[in-house]
Coordinates of N, CA and C in Angstrom, one line a residue:
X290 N 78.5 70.5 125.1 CA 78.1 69.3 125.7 C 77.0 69.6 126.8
X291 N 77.1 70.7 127.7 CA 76.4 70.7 128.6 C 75.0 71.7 128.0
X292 N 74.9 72.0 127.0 CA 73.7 72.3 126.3 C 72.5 70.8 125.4
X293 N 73.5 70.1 125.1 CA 73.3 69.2 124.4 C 73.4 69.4 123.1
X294 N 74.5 70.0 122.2 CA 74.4 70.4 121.0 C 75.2 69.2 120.1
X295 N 76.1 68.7 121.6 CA 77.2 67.7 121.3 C 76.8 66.2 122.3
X296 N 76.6 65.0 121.5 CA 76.6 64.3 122.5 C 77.9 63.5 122.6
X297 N 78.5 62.6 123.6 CA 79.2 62.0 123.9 C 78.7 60.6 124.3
X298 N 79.3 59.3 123.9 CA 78.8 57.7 123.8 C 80.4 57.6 125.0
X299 N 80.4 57.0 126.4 CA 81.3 56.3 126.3 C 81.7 55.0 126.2
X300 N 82.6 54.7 126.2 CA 83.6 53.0 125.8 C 84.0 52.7 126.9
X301 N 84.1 51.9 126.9 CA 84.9 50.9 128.0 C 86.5 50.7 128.2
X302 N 87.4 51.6 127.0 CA 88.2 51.8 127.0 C 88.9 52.4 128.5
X303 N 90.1 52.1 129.0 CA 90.7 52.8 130.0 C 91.8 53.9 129.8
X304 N 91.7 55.2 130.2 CA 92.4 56.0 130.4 C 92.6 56.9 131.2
X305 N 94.3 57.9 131.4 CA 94.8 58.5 131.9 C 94.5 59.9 131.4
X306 N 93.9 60.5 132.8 CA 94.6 62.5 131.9 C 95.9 63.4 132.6
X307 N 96.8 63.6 131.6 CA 97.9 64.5 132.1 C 97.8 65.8 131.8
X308 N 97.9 66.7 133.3 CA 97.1 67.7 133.1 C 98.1 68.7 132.6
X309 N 98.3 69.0 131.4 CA 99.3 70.0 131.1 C 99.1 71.3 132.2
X310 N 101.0 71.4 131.9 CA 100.9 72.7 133.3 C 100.4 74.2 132.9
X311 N 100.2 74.7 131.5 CA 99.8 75.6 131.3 C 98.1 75.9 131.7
X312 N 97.6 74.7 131.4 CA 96.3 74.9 131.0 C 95.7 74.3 132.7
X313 N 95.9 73.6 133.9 CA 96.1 73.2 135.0 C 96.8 74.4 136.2
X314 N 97.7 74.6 136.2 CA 98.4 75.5 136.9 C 98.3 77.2 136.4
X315 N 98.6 77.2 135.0 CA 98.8 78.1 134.3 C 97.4 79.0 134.4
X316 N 96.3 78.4 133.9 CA 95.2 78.9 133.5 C 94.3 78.1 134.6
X317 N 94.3 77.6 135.4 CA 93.7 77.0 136.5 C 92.6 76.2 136.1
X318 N 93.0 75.5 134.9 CA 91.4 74.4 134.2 C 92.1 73.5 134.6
X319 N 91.0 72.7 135.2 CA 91.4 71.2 135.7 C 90.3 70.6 135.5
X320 N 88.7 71.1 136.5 CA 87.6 70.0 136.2 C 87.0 70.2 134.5
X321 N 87.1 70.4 133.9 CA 86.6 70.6 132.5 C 86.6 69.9 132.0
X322 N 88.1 69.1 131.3 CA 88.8 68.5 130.8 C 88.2 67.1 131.8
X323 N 88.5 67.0 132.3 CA 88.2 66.0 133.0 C 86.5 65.2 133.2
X324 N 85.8 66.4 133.2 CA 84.3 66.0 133.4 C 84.0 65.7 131.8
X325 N 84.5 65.9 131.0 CA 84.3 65.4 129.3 C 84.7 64.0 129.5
X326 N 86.0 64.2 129.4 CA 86.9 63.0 129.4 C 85.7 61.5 130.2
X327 N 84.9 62.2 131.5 CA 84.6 60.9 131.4 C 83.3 60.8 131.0
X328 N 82.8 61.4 129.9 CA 81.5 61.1 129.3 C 82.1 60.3 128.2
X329 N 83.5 60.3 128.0 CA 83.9 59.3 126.8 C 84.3 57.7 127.3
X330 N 84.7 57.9 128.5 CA 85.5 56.3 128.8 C 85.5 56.0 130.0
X331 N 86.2 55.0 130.4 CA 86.7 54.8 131.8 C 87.6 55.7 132.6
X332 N 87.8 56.6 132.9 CA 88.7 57.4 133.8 C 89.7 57.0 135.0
X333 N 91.0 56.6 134.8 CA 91.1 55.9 135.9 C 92.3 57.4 136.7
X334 N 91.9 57.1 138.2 CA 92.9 58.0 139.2 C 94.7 57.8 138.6
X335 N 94.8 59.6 139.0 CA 96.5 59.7 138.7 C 97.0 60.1 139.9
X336 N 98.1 59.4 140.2 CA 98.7 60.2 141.9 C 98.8 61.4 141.7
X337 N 99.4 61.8 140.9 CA 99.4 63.3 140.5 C 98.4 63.8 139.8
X338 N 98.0 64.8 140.2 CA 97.0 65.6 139.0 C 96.3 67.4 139.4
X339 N 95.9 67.3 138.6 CA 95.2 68.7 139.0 C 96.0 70.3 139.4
X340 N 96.2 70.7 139.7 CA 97.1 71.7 140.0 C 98.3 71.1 140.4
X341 N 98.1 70.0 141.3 CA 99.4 69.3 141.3 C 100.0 68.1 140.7
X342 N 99.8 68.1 139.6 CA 100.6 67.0 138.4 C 101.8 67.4 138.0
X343 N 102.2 66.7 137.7 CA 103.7 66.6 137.2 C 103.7 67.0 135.2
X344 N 104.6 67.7 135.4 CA 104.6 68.9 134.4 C 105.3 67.1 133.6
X345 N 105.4 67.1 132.3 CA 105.7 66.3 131.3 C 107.2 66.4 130.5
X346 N 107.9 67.2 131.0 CA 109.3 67.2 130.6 C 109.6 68.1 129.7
X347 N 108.7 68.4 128.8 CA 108.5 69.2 127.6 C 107.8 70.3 127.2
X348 N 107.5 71.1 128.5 CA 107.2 72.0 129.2 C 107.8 73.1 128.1
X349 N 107.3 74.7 127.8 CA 108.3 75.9 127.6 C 109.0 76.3 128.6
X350 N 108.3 76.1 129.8 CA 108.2 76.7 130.6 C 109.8 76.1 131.7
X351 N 110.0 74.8 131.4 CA 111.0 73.9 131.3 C 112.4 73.9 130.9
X352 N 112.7 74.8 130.0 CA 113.7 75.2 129.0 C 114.9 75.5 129.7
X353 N 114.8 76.2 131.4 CA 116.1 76.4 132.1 C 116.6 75.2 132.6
X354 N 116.1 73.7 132.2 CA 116.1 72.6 132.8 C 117.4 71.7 131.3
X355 N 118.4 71.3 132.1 CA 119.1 70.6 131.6 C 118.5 69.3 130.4
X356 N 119.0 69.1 129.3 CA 118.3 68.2 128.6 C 118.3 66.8 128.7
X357 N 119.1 66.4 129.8 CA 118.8 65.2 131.2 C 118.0 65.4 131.9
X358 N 118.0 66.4 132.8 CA 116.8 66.5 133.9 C 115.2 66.5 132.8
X359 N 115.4 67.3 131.9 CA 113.9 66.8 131.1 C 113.5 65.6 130.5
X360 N 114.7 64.9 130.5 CA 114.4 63.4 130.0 C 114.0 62.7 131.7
X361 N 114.6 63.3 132.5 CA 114.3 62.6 133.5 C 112.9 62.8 134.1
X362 N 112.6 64.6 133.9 CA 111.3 64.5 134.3 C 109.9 63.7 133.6
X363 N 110.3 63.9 132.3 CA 109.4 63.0 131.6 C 109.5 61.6 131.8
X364 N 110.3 60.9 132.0 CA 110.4 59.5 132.5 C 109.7 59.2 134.1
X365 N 109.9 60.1 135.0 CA 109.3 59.9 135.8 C 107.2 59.8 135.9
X366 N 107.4 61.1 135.0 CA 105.8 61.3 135.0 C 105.2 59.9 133.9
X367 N 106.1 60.0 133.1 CA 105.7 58.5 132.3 C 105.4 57.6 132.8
X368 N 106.2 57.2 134.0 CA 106.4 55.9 134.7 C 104.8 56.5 135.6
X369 N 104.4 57.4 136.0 CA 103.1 57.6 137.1 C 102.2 56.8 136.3
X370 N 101.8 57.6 134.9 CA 100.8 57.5 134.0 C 100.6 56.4 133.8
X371 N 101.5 55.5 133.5 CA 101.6 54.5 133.0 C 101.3 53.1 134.1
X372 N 101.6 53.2 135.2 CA 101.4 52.6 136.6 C 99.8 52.2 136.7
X373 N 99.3 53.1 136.3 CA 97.8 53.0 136.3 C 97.4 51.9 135.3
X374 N 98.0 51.1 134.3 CA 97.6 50.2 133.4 C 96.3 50.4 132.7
X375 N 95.9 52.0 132.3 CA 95.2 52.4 131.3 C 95.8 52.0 129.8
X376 N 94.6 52.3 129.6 CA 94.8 51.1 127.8 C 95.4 52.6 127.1
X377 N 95.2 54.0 127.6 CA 95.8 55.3 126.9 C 96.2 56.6 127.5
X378 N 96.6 57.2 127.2 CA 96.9 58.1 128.0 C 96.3 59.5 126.8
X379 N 95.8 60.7 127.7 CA 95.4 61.5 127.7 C 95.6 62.7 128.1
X380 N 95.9 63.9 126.8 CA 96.6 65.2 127.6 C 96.0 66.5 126.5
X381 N 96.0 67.5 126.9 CA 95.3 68.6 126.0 C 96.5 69.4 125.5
X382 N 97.7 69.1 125.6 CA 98.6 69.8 125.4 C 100.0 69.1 123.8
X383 N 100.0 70.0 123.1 CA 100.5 69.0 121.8 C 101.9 68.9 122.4
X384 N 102.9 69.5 123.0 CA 104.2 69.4 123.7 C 104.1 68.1 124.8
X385 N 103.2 67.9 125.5 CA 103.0 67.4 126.2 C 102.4 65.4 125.5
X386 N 102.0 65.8 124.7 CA 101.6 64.3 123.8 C 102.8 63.9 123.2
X387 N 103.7 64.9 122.4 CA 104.5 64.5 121.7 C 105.9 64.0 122.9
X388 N 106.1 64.3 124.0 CA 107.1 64.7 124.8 C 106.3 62.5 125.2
X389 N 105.4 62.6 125.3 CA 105.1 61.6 126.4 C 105.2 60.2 125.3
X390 N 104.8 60.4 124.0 CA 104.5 59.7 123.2 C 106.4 58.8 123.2
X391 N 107.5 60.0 123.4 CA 108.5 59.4 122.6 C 108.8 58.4 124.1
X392 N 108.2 58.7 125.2 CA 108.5 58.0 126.6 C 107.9 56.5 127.3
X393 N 106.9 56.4 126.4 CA 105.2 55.5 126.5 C 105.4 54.4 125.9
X394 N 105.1 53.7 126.3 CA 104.8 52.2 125.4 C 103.5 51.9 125.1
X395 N 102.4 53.0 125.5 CA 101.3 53.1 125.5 C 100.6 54.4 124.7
X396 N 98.9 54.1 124.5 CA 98.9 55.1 123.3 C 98.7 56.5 124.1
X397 N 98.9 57.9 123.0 CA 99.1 58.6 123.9 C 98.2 59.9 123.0
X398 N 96.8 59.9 123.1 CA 96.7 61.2 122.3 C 95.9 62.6 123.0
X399 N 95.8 62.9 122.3 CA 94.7 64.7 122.5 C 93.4 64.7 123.0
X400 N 93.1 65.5 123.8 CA 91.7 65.3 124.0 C 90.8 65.5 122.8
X401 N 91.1 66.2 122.0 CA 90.1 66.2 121.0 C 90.3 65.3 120.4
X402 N 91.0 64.4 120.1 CA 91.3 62.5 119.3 C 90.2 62.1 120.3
X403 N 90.1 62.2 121.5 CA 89.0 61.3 122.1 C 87.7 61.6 122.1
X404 N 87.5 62.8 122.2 CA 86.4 63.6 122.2 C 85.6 63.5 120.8
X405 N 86.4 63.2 119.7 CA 86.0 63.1 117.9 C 85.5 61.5 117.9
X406 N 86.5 60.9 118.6 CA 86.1 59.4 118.5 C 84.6 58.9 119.4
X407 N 84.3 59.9 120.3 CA 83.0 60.0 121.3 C 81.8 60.4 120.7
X408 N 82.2 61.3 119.8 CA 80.9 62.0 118.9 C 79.6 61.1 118.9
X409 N 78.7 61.0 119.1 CA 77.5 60.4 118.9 C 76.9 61.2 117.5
X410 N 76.2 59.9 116.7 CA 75.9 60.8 115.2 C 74.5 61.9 115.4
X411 N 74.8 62.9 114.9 CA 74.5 63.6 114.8 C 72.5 63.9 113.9
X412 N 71.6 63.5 114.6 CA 70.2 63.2 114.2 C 70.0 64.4 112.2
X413 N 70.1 65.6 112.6 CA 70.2 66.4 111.5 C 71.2 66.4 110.4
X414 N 72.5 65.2 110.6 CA 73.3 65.1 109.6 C 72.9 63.6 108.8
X415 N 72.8 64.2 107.7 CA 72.0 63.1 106.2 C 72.8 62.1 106.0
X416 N 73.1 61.1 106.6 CA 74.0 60.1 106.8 C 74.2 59.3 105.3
X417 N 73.4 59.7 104.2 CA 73.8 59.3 103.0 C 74.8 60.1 102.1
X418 N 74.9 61.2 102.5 CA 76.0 62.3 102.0 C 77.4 62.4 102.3
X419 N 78.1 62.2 101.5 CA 79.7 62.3 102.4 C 80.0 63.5 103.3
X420 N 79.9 63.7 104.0 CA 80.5 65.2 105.1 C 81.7 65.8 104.1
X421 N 81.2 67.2 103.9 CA 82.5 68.3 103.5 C 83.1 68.2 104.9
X422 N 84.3 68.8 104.4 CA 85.3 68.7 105.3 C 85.3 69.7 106.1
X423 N 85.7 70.2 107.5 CA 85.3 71.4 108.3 C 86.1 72.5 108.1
X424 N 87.1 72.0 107.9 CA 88.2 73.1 107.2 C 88.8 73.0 105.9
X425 N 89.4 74.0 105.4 CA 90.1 73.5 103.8 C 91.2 74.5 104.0
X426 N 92.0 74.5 103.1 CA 93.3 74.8 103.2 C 93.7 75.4 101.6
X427 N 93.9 77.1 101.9 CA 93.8 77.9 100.6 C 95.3 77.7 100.7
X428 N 95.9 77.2 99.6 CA 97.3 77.4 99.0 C 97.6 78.2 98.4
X429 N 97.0 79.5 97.7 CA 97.5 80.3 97.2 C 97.6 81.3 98.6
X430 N 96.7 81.4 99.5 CA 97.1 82.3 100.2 C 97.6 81.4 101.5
X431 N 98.1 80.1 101.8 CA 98.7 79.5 102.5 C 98.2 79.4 104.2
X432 N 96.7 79.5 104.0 CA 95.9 79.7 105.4 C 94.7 78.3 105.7
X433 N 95.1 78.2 106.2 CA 93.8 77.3 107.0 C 92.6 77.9 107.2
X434 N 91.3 77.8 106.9 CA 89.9 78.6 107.3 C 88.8 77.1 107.2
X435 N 88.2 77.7 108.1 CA 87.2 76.9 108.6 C 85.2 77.1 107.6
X436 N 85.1 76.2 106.9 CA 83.9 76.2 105.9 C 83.0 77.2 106.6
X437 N 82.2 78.0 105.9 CA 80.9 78.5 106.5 C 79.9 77.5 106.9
X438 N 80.0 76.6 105.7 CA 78.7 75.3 105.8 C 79.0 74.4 107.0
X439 N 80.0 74.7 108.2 CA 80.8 74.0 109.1 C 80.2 74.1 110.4
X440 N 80.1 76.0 110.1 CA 79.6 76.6 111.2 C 77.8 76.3 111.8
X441 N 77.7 75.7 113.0 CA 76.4 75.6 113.6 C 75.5 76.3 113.3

């Protein structure tokens, strides 16, 4: 993005980011995530966030926590997120999407779902050609690999 290899269109759409605790606390990324996030949409404030957000219930890191108290912690951070009356909620963490999604009445996905839906088209891609796919999937040797013709 900050080269310009990638561009980003945003929408008018409103959303939340839940800053998983690994990637936030853990690994101390907080503005990153966030300075993308608002080249795609409306960004709206979370009481909690940034080093100090509220972990999502579904945490690894979580696991000495009764399977009440994790329903409870997720219900609480749900109820933050959701306070904000964003049209989605937003998290980089797949435990953390799936944990929030079962809590949410609202949509709840990955940063890269938003970041794919942001894409601005691409001037050197031949918009009459169907796009190979970026990855394919060898079933005889049961691996995921990413196309050469994929790579930049």
């Amino acid at each position: 993005v900050d080269n310009g290899a990638i561009r980003l269109s945003g929408g008018k759409s409103t959303m939340v980011y839940h800053d998983p605790c690994e990637l936030s606390r853990g690994a101390r990324i907080v503005a990153p995530p966030v300075e993308v996030l608002q080249m795609t949409g409306v960004l709206l404030p979370v009481q909690e966030s940034g080093l100090n957000g509220n972990c999502c219930g579904g945490a690894l890191s979580a696991l000495h926590l009764t399977d009440h108290e994790r329903q409870k912690v997720a219900a609480d951070t749900s109820a933050m997120l959701t306070a904000t009356h964003a049209q989605q909620i937003i998290t980089a963490c797949p435990l953390c999407k799936k944990t929030l999604l079962r809590q949410c009445g609202t949509s709840v996905r990955d940063i890269a779902e938003q970041v794919c839906e942001a894409l601005e088209h691409n001037e050197k891609c031949d918009s009459h050609k169907t796009p190979k796919p970026l990855m394919d999937f060898d079933v005889n040797q049961r691996s995921l690999f990413v196309r050469k013709s994929a790579v930049l």
